[in-house]
PDB file of C-alpha atoms in Angstrom:
ATOM      1  CA  UNK T   1     -61.540 224.149 138.725  1.00 62.00           C
ATOM      2  CA  UNK T   2     -57.773 224.498 139.010  1.00 78.00           C
ATOM      3  CA  UNK T   3     -56.012 227.643 140.206  1.00 82.00           C
ATOM      4  CA  UNK T   4     -52.432 228.374 139.157  1.00 84.00           C
ATOM      5  CA  UNK T   5     -50.304 231.150 140.677  1.00 87.00           C
ATOM      6  CA  UNK T   6     -47.952 232.644 138.095  1.00 90.00           C
ATOM      7  CA  UNK T   7     -45.186 235.203 138.288  1.00 91.00           C
ATOM      8  CA  UNK T   8     -43.432 236.983 135.453  1.00 92.00           C
ATOM      9  CA  UNK T   9     -39.976 238.476 135.832  1.00 92.00           C
ATOM     10  CA  UNK T  10     -37.807 240.844 133.842  1.00 89.00           C
ATOM     11  CA  UNK T  11     -34.833 238.510 134.152  1.00 87.00           C
ATOM     12  CA  UNK T  12     -34.615 234.756 134.767  1.00 84.00           C
ATOM     13  CA  UNK T  13     -34.556 233.413 138.322  1.00 78.00           C
ATOM     14  CA  UNK T  14     -31.070 231.828 138.472  1.00 70.00           C
ATOM     15  CA  UNK T  15     -32.029 229.381 141.232  1.00 64.00           C
ATOM     16  CA  UNK T  16     -34.786 227.965 139.017  1.00 61.00           C
ATOM     17  CA  UNK T  17     -32.351 227.037 136.274  1.00 54.00           C
ATOM     18  CA  UNK T  18     -30.021 224.931 138.439  1.00 55.00           C
ATOM     19  CA  UNK T  19     -30.148 221.136 138.602  1.00 53.00           C
ATOM     20  CA  UNK T  20     -30.708 221.196 142.363  1.00 57.00           C
ATOM     21  CA  UNK T  21     -33.827 223.376 142.172  1.00 51.00           C
ATOM     22  CA  UNK T  22     -35.245 223.559 145.709  1.00 54.00           C
ATOM     23  CA  UNK T  23     -37.404 226.582 144.963  1.00 53.00           C
ATOM     24  CA  UNK T  24     -41.145 226.263 144.430  1.00 55.00           C
ATOM     25  CA  UNK T  25     -41.184 227.302 140.765  1.00 63.00           C
ATOM     26  CA  UNK T  26     -42.376 225.466 137.680  1.00 66.00           C
ATOM     27  CA  UNK T  27     -42.056 226.583 134.093  1.00 72.00           C
ATOM     28  CA  UNK T  28     -45.090 228.609 133.019  1.00 78.00           C
ATOM     29  CA  UNK T  29     -44.364 228.884 129.308  1.00 77.00           C
ATOM     30  CA  UNK T  30     -47.322 226.657 128.372  1.00 79.00           C
ATOM     31  CA  UNK T  31     -49.692 229.327 129.717  1.00 81.00           C
ATOM     32  CA  UNK T  32     -47.846 232.343 128.316  1.00 83.00           C
ATOM     33  CA  UNK T  33     -50.427 233.180 125.629  1.00 84.00           C
ATOM     34  CA  UNK T  34     -53.302 233.073 128.121  1.00 85.00           C
ATOM     35  CA  UNK T  35     -51.776 235.357 130.762  1.00 89.00           C
ATOM     36  CA  UNK T  36     -51.810 239.191 130.864  1.00 91.00           C
ATOM     37  CA  UNK T  37     -48.101 239.524 131.692  1.00 92.00           C
ATOM     38  CA  UNK T  38     -45.823 242.122 130.146  1.00 92.00           C
ATOM     39  CA  UNK T  39     -42.562 240.541 131.352  1.00 93.00           C
ATOM     40  CA  UNK T  40     -40.776 237.717 129.470  1.00 91.00           C
ATOM     41  CA  UNK T  41     -39.910 235.003 132.040  1.00 89.00           C
ATOM     42  CA  UNK T  42     -42.931 233.130 133.423  1.00 89.00           C
ATOM     43  CA  UNK T  43     -42.971 230.689 136.332  1.00 87.00           C
ATOM     44  CA  UNK T  44     -45.726 228.875 138.158  1.00 84.00           C
ATOM     45  CA  UNK T  45     -45.458 229.447 141.883  1.00 81.00           C
ATOM     46  CA  UNK T  46     -45.950 226.903 144.643  1.00 73.00           C
ATOM     47  CA  UNK T  47     -45.886 227.918 148.281  1.00 67.00           C
ATOM     48  CA  UNK T  48     -47.433 230.396 150.681  1.00 71.00           C
ATOM     49  CA  UNK T  49     -47.650 234.176 150.696  1.00 77.00           C
ATOM     50  CA  UNK T  50     -45.119 234.798 153.486  1.00 81.00           C
ATOM     51  CA  UNK T  51     -42.491 232.568 151.867  1.00 82.00           C
ATOM     52  CA  UNK T  52     -43.086 234.231 148.506  1.00 84.00           C
ATOM     53  CA  UNK T  53     -42.833 237.776 149.911  1.00 87.00           C
ATOM     54  CA  UNK T  54     -39.662 236.863 151.818  1.00 86.00           C
ATOM     55  CA  UNK T  55     -38.157 235.312 148.672  1.00 84.00           C
ATOM     56  CA  UNK T  56     -38.963 238.418 146.607  1.00 88.00           C
ATOM     57  CA  UNK T  57     -37.568 240.786 149.209  1.00 90.00           C
ATOM     58  CA  UNK T  58     -34.297 238.869 149.415  1.00 87.00           C
ATOM     59  CA  UNK T  59     -33.872 238.166 145.695  1.00 86.00           C
ATOM     60  CA  UNK T  60     -35.087 241.378 144.045  1.00 90.00           C
ATOM     61  CA  UNK T  61     -32.513 244.054 143.363  1.00 92.00           C
ATOM     62  CA  UNK T  62     -33.105 247.792 143.061  1.00 94.00           C
ATOM     63  CA  UNK T  63     -35.041 248.396 139.824  1.00 93.00           C
ATOM     64  CA  UNK T  64     -36.496 244.866 139.551  1.00 94.00           C
ATOM     65  CA  UNK T  65     -40.135 244.206 138.691  1.00 96.00           C
ATOM     66  CA  UNK T  66     -42.197 241.024 139.248  1.00 95.00           C
ATOM     67  CA  UNK T  67     -45.818 240.500 138.194  1.00 95.00           C
ATOM     68  CA  UNK T  68     -48.170 238.080 139.980  1.00 94.00           C
ATOM     69  CA  UNK T  69     -51.484 236.689 138.704  1.00 93.00           C
ATOM     70  CA  UNK T  70     -53.873 233.839 139.544  1.00 90.00           C
ATOM     71  CA  UNK T  71     -55.095 231.891 136.533  1.00 89.00           C
ATOM     72  CA  UNK T  72     -58.152 229.715 137.128  1.00 87.00           C
ATOM     73  CA  UNK T  73     -59.116 227.020 134.657  1.00 79.00           C
ATOM     74  CA  UNK T  74     -62.725 225.977 134.525  1.00 76.00           C
ATOM     75  CA  UNK T  75     -64.272 222.994 132.844  1.00 76.00           C
ATOM     76  CA  UNK T  76     -62.794 221.934 129.524  1.00 69.00           C
ATOM     77  CA  UNK T  77     -59.889 224.351 129.959  1.00 65.00           C
ATOM     78  CA  UNK T  78     -61.890 227.572 129.610  1.00 71.00           C
ATOM     79  CA  UNK T  79     -60.350 230.355 131.708  1.00 77.00           C
ATOM     80  CA  UNK T  80     -62.347 231.775 134.610  1.00 82.00           C
ATOM     81  CA  UNK T  81     -59.856 234.562 135.248  1.00 88.00           C
ATOM     82  CA  UNK T  82     -60.156 238.074 133.856  1.00 87.00           C
ATOM     83  CA  UNK T  83     -57.822 241.035 133.683  1.00 88.00           C
ATOM     84  CA  UNK T  84     -59.287 244.281 134.955  1.00 91.00           C
ATOM     85  CA  UNK T  85     -56.358 246.753 134.942  1.00 92.00           C
ATOM     86  CA  UNK T  86     -58.284 249.242 137.072  1.00 93.00           C
ATOM     87  CA  UNK T  87     -58.096 246.743 139.969  1.00 93.00           C
ATOM     88  CA  UNK T  88     -54.325 246.223 139.718  1.00 95.00           C
ATOM     89  CA  UNK T  89     -52.151 246.442 142.806  1.00 95.00           C
ATOM     90  CA  UNK T  90     -48.593 247.704 143.154  1.00 97.00           C
ATOM     91  CA  UNK T  91     -46.391 246.687 146.060  1.00 96.00           C
ATOM     92  CA  UNK T  92     -43.121 248.520 146.554  1.00 96.00           C
ATOM     93  CA  UNK T  93     -40.751 246.351 148.600  1.00 95.00           C
ATOM     94  CA  UNK T  94     -38.215 249.140 149.066  1.00 95.00           C
ATOM     95  CA  UNK T  95     -40.654 251.798 150.310  1.00 96.00           C
ATOM     96  CA  UNK T  96     -42.929 249.209 152.003  1.00 96.00           C
ATOM     97  CA  UNK T  97     -46.123 250.457 150.340  1.00 96.00           C
ATOM     98  CA  UNK T  98     -49.262 248.729 149.073  1.00 96.00           C
ATOM     99  CA  UNK T  99     -51.317 250.510 146.422  1.00 96.00           C
ATOM    100  CA  UNK T 100     -54.716 249.444 145.101  1.00 93.00           C
ATOM    101  CA  UNK T 101     -57.404 251.238 143.079  1.00 92.00           C
ATOM    102  CA  UNK T 102     -58.520 253.225 146.138  1.00 93.00           C
ATOM    103  CA  UNK T 103     -55.318 254.548 147.687  1.00 94.00           C
ATOM    104  CA  UNK T 104     -51.747 253.813 148.740  1.00 96.00           C
ATOM    105  CA  UNK T 105     -51.002 252.384 152.183  1.00 95.00           C
ATOM    106  CA  UNK T 106     -47.739 252.663 154.100  1.00 96.00           C
ATOM    107  CA  UNK T 107     -46.848 249.333 155.708  1.00 95.00           C
ATOM    108  CA  UNK T 108     -45.252 249.103 159.143  1.00 94.00           C
ATOM    109  CA  UNK T 109     -41.471 248.989 158.651  1.00 91.00           C
ATOM    110  CA  UNK T 110     -40.999 246.266 161.293  1.00 93.00           C
ATOM    111  CA  UNK T 111     -44.024 244.023 160.662  1.00 94.00           C
ATOM    112  CA  UNK T 112     -44.550 244.704 156.957  1.00 94.00           C
ATOM    113  CA  UNK T 113     -44.309 241.081 155.788  1.00 91.00           C
ATOM    114  CA  UNK T 114     -47.042 239.912 158.161  1.00 91.00           C
ATOM    115  CA  UNK T 115     -49.144 242.983 157.375  1.00 92.00           C
ATOM    116  CA  UNK T 116     -48.746 242.444 153.636  1.00 90.00           C
ATOM    117  CA  UNK T 117     -49.597 238.741 153.878  1.00 86.00           C
ATOM    118  CA  UNK T 118     -52.999 239.678 155.368  1.00 89.00           C
ATOM    119  CA  UNK T 119     -53.841 241.846 152.346  1.00 90.00           C
ATOM    120  CA  UNK T 120     -54.965 240.613 148.925  1.00 86.00           C
ATOM    121  CA  UNK T 121     -51.734 240.280 147.005  1.00 89.00           C
ATOM    122  CA  UNK T 122     -52.846 237.830 144.303  1.00 87.00           C
ATOM    123  CA  UNK T 123     -56.015 238.030 142.253  1.00 88.00           C
ATOM    124  CA  UNK T 124     -57.729 236.330 139.339  1.00 90.00           C
ATOM    125  CA  UNK T 125     -59.099 239.743 138.359  1.00 91.00           C
ATOM    126  CA  UNK T 126     -55.922 241.777 137.967  1.00 93.00           C
ATOM    127  CA  UNK T 127     -52.129 241.799 138.037  1.00 94.00           C
ATOM    128  CA  UNK T 128     -50.169 242.561 141.158  1.00 94.00           C
ATOM    129  CA  UNK T 129     -46.852 244.243 140.420  1.00 96.00           C
ATOM    130  CA  UNK T 130     -43.976 244.054 142.880  1.00 96.00           C
ATOM    131  CA  UNK T 131     -41.331 246.746 142.434  1.00 96.00           C
ATOM    132  CA  UNK T 132     -38.169 247.621 144.278  1.00 95.00           C
ATOM    133  CA  UNK T 133     -37.192 251.243 143.644  1.00 92.00           C
TER     134      UNK T 133
END
């Protein structure tokens, strides 16, 4: 079983498209038809949660949206992941909130990155949407 972490963005990530790409992104276009994304630019993510959250917070502008999803491949390429929209999460990086199917949580304004990294931010069962507005 192989797990892939994918993100979809509304606009391309400029750093990804440079020759000296030091960011942990791979092109995810080969999986585009199998993923539940609504945004056009797809990248496979490499790296940890804290680095990813820090990257998003520094690179996202007001009004930006990024979707995150784990895609697991089973034997013979059959997907093990499902999309259950009722389990989706929304994380607002401007307001520092985390919302799941049960309620919305306010994150600590000083330790929000560490607090967020301890929560489930990626899932093979639903999309996680990061917003900044």
